[in-house]
mmCIF file of C-alpha atoms in Angstrom:
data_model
loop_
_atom_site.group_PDB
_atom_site.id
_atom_site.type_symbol
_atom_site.label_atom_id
_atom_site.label_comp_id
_atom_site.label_asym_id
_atom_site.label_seq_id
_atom_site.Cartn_x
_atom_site.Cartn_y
_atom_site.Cartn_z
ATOM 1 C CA UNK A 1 -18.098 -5.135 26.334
ATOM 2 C CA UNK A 2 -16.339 -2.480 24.943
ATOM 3 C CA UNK A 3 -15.850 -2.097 20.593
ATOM 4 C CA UNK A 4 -12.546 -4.647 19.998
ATOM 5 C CA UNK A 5 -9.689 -2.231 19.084
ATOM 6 C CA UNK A 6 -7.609 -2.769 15.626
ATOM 7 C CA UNK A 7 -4.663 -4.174 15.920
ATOM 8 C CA UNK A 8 -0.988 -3.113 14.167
ATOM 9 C CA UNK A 9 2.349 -4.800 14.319
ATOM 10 C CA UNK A 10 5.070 -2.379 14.254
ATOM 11 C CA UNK A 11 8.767 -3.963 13.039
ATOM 12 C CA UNK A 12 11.266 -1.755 14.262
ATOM 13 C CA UNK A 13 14.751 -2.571 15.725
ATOM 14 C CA UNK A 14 15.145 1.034 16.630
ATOM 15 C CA UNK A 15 13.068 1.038 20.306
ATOM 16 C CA UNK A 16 13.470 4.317 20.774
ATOM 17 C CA UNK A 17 11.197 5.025 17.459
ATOM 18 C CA UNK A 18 9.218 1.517 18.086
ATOM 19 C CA UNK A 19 8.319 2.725 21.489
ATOM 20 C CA UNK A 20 7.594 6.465 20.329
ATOM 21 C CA UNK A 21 5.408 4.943 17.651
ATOM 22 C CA UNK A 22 3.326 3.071 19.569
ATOM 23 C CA UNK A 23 2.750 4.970 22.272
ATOM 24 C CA UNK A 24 1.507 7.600 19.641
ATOM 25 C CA UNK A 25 -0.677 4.679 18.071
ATOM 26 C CA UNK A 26 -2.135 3.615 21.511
ATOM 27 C CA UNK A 27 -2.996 7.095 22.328
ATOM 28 C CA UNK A 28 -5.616 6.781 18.927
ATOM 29 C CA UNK A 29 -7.081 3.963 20.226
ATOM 30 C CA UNK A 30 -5.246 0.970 18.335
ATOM 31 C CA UNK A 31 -3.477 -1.923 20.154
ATOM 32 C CA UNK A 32 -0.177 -2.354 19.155
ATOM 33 C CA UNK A 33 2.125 -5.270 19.086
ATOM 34 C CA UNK A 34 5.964 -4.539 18.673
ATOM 35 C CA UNK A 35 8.774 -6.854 17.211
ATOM 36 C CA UNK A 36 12.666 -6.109 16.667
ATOM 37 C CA UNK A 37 13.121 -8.379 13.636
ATOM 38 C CA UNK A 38 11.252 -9.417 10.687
ATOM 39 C CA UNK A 39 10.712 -12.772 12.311
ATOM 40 C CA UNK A 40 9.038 -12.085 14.950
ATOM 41 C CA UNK A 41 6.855 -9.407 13.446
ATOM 42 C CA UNK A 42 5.665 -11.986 10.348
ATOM 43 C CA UNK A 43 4.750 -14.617 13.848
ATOM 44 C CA UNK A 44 2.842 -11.755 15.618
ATOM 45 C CA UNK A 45 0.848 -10.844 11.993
ATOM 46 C CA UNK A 46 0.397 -14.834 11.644
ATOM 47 C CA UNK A 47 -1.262 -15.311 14.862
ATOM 48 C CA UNK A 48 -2.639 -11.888 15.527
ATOM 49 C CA UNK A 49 -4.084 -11.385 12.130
ATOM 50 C CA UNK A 50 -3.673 -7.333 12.381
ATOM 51 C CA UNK A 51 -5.467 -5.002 10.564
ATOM 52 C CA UNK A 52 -2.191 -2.825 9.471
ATOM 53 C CA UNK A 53 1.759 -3.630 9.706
ATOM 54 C CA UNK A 54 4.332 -0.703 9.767
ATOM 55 C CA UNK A 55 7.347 -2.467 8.959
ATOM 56 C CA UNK A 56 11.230 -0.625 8.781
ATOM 57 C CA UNK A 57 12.694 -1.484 5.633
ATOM 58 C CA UNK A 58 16.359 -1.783 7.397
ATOM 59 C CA UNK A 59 15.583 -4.695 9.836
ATOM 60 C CA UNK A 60 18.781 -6.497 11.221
ATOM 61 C CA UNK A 61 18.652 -10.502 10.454
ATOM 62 C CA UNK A 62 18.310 -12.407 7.643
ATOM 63 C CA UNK A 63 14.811 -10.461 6.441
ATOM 64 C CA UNK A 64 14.475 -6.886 6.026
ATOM 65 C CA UNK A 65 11.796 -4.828 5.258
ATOM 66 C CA UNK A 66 11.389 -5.183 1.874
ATOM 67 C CA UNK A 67 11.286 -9.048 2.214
ATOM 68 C CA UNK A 68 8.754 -8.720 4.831
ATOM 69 C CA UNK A 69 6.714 -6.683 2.110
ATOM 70 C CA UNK A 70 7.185 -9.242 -0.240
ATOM 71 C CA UNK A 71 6.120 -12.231 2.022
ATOM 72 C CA UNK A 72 2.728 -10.271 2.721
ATOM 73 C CA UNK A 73 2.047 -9.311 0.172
ATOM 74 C CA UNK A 74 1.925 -13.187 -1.645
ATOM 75 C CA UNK A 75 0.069 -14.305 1.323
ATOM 76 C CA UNK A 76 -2.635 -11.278 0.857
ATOM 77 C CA UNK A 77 -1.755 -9.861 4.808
ATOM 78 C CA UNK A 78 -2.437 -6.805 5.805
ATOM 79 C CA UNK A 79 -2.155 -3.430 4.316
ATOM 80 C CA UNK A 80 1.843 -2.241 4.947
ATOM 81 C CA UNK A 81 2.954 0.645 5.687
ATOM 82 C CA UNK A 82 7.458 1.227 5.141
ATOM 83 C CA UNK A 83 9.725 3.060 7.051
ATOM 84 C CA UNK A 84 12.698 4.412 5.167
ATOM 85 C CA UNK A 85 15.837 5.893 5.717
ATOM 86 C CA UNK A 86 16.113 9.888 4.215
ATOM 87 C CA UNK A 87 16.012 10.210 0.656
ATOM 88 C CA UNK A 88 16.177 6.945 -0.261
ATOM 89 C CA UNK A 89 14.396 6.681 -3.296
ATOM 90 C CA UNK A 90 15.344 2.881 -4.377
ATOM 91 C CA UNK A 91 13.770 1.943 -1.202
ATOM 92 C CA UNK A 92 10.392 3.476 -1.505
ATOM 93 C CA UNK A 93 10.216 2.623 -5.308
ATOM 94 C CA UNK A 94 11.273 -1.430 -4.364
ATOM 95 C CA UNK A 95 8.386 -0.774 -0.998
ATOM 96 C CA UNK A 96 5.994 0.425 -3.893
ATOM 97 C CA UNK A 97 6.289 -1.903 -6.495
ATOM 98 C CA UNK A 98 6.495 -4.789 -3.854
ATOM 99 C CA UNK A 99 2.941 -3.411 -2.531
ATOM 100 C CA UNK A 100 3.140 -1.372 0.407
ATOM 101 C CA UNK A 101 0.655 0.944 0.917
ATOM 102 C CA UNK A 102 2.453 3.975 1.946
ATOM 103 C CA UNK A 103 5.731 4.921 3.413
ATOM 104 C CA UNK A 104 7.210 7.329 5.988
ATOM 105 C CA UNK A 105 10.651 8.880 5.349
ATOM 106 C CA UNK A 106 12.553 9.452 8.439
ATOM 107 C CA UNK A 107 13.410 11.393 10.291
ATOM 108 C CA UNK A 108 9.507 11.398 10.943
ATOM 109 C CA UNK A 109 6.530 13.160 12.607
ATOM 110 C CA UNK A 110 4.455 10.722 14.840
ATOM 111 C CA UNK A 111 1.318 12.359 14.041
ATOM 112 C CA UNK A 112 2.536 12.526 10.016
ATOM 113 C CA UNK A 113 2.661 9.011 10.903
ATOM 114 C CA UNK A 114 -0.744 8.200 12.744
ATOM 115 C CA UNK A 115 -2.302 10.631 9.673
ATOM 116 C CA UNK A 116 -1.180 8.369 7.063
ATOM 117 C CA UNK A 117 -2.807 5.073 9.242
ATOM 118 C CA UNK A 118 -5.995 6.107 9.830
ATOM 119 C CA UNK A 119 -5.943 6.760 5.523
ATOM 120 C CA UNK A 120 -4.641 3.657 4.672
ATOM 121 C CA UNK A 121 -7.371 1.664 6.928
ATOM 122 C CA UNK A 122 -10.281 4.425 5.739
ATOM 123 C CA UNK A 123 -9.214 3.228 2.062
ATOM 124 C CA UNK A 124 -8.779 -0.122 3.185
ATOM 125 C CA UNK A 125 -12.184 -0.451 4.615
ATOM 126 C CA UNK A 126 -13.885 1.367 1.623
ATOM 127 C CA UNK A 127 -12.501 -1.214 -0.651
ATOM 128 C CA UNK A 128 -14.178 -4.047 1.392
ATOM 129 C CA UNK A 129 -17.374 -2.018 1.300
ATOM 130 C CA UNK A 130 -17.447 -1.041 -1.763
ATOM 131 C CA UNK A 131 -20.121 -3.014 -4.571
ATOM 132 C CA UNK A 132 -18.620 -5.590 -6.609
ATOM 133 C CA UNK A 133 -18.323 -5.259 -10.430
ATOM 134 C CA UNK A 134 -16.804 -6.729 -13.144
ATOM 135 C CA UNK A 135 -15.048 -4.641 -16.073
ATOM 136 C CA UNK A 136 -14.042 -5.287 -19.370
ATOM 137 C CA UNK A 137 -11.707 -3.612 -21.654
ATOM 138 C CA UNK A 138 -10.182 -5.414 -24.472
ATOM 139 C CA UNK A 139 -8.579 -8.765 -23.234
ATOM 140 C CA UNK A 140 -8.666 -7.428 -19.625
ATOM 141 C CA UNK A 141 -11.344 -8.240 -17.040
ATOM 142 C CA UNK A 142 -11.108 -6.439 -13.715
ATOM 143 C CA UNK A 143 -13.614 -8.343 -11.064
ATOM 144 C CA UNK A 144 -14.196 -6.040 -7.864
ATOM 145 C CA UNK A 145 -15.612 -8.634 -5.739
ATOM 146 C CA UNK A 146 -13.135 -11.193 -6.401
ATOM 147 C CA UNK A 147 -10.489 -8.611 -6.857
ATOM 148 C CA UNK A 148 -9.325 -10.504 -9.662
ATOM 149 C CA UNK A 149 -7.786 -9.469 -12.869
ATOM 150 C CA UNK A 150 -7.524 -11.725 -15.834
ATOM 151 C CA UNK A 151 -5.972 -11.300 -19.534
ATOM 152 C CA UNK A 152 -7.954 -13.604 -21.460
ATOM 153 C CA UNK A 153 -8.176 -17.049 -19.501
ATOM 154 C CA UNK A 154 -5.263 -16.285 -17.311
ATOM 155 C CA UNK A 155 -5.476 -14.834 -14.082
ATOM 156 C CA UNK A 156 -2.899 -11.884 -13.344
ATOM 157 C CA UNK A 157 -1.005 -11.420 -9.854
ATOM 158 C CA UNK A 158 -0.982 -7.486 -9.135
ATOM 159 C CA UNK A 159 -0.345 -5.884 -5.710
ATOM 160 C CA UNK A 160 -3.899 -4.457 -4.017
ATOM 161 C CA UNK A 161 -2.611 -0.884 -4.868
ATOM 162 C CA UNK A 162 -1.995 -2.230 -8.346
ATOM 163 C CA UNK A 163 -5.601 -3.299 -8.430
ATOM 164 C CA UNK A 164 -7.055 -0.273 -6.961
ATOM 165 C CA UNK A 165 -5.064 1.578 -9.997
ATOM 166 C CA UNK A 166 -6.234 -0.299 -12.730
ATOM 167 C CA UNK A 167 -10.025 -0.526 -11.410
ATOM 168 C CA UNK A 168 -10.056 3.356 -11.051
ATOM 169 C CA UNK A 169 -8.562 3.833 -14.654
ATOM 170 C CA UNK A 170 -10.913 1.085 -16.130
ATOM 171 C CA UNK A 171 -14.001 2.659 -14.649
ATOM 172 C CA UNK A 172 -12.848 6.092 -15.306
ATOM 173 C CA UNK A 173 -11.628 5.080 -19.283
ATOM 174 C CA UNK A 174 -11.300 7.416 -22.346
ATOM 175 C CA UNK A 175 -10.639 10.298 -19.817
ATOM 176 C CA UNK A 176 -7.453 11.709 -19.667
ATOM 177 C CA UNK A 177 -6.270 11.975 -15.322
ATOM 178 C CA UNK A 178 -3.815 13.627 -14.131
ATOM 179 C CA UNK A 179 -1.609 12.303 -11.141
ATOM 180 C CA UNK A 180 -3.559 14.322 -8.570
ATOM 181 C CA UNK A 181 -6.597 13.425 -9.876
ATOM 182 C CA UNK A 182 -5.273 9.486 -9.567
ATOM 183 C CA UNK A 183 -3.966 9.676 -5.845
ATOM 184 C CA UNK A 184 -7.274 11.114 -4.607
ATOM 185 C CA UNK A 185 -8.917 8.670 -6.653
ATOM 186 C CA UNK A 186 -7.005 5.878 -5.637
ATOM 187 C CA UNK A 187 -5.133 6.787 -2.219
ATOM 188 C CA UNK A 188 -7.559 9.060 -0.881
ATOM 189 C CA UNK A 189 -7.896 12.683 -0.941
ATOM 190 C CA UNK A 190 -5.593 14.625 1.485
ATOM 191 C CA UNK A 191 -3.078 12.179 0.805
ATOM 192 C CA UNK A 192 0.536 13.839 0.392
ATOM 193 C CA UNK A 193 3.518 12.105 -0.858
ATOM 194 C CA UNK A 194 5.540 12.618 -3.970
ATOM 195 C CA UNK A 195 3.385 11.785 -7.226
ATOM 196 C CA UNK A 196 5.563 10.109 -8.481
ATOM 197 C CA UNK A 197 4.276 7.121 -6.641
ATOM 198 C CA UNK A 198 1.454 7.295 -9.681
ATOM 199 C CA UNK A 199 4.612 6.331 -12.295
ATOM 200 C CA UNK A 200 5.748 3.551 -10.034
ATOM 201 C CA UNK A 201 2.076 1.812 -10.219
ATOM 202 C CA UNK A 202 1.755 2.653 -13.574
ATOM 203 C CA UNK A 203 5.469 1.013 -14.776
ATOM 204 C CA UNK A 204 4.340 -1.965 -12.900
ATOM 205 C CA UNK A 205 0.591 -2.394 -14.455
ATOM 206 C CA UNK A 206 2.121 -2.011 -17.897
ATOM 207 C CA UNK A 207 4.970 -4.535 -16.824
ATOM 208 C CA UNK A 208 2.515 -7.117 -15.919
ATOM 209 C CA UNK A 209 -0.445 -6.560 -18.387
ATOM 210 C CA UNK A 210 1.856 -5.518 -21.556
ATOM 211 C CA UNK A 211 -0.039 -4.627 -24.650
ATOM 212 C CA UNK A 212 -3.242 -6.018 -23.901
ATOM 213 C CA UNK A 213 -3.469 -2.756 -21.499
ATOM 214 C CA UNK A 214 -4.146 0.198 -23.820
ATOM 215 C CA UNK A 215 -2.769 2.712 -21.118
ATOM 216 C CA UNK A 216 -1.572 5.549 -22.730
ATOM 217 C CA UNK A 217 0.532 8.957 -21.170
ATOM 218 C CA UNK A 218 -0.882 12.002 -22.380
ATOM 219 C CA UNK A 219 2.367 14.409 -21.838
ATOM 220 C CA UNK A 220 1.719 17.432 -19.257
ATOM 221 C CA UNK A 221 -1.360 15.365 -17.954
ATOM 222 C CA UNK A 222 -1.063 12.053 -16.594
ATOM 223 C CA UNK A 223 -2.514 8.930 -17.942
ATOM 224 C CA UNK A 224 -5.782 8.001 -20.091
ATOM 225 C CA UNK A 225 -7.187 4.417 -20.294
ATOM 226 C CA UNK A 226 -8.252 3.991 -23.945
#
């Protein structure tokens, strides 16, 4: 028997760009499941348990994207990857902070597209592979293998790019890192989107860990975990 292919679930209502998309995916090897709504995408991920989603944050129906995002994200599904429409910055900042794992702004390349895949499931299965370890700095515990971040007694819900963020700057505290230095760190070198994407993660760490997370900008630089 042949090695069992990964699977991804595209959502796209568009079937010109569903159909484009996976017959670019296909041609890499994966097997590839399509769905025109939210609802029928979040069935196939249920029962098909794929390795990726790439999911179009303008869905027709009562879900769109974003929700979609949101739902996987709680139930810890698999890595997401957005589709949104050009220049729309609210969209890719909500995607982010909601816990995708990249996005594509179209109009799009299909190979720009397959690129950015086969990095999100290279960082994906680094992360499983990688030893477990538990950090502490101040009030904040960041356990690897449980992938589990606690202030004091209480456990704290972040997104897995969240995690990878704060793991990165906890192992790497006291230096100062720039925004490059954090998106090869964390996403992967080779990985090209705006770097802003750094701020998003950061805004959201600090939103969810508050003081207790001595996380500090250093202007002209980036960010430095005390």
């Amino acid at each position: 028997m042949g090695e069992e292919r990964e699977t991804i679930v595209v959502i796209e209502d568009d079937r010109n760009i569903s159909d484009l998309v996976c017959m670019y995916l296909q041609k890499q090897g994966y097997r590839v499941l399509q769905a025109e709504d939210a609802e029928q995408g979040l069935v196939y991920i249920a029962r098909e348990r794929p390795q990726l989603a790439i999911v179009d944050v303008g869905l027709p129906g009562e879900l769109d994207g974003l929700d979609v995002c949101r739902k996987l994200r709680a139930e810890r599904g698999p890595p997401v990857v957005l589709l949104t429409a050009r220049d729309d910055e609210v969209d890719r900042v909500l995607g982010l902070e909601l816990g995708a794992d990249d996005y594509v702004t179209k109009p799009f390349s299909p190979r720009e597209l397959v690129a950015r895949v086969r990095a999100v499931l290279r960082r994906t299965e680094a992360r499983e592979l990688a030893p477990a370890a538990v950090m502490e700095i101040g009030r904040v515990t960041v356990d690897t293998g449980r992938r589990e971040v606690r202030v004091g007694e209480y456990v704290v819900a972040l997104t897995t790019r969240e995690f990878d963020l704060l793991a990165y700057l906890v192992s790497n505290h006291g230096l100062a890192l720039s925004r490059r230095q954090l998106l090869d760190g964390v996403w992967g070198e080779g990985w090209y989107g705006d770097e802003r994407t750094v701020d998003v993660h950061v805004r959201q760490l600090r939103k969810k860990l508050g003081a207790d997370l001595p996380l500090t900008t250093v202007w002209g630089v980036g960010y430095r975990l005390a």
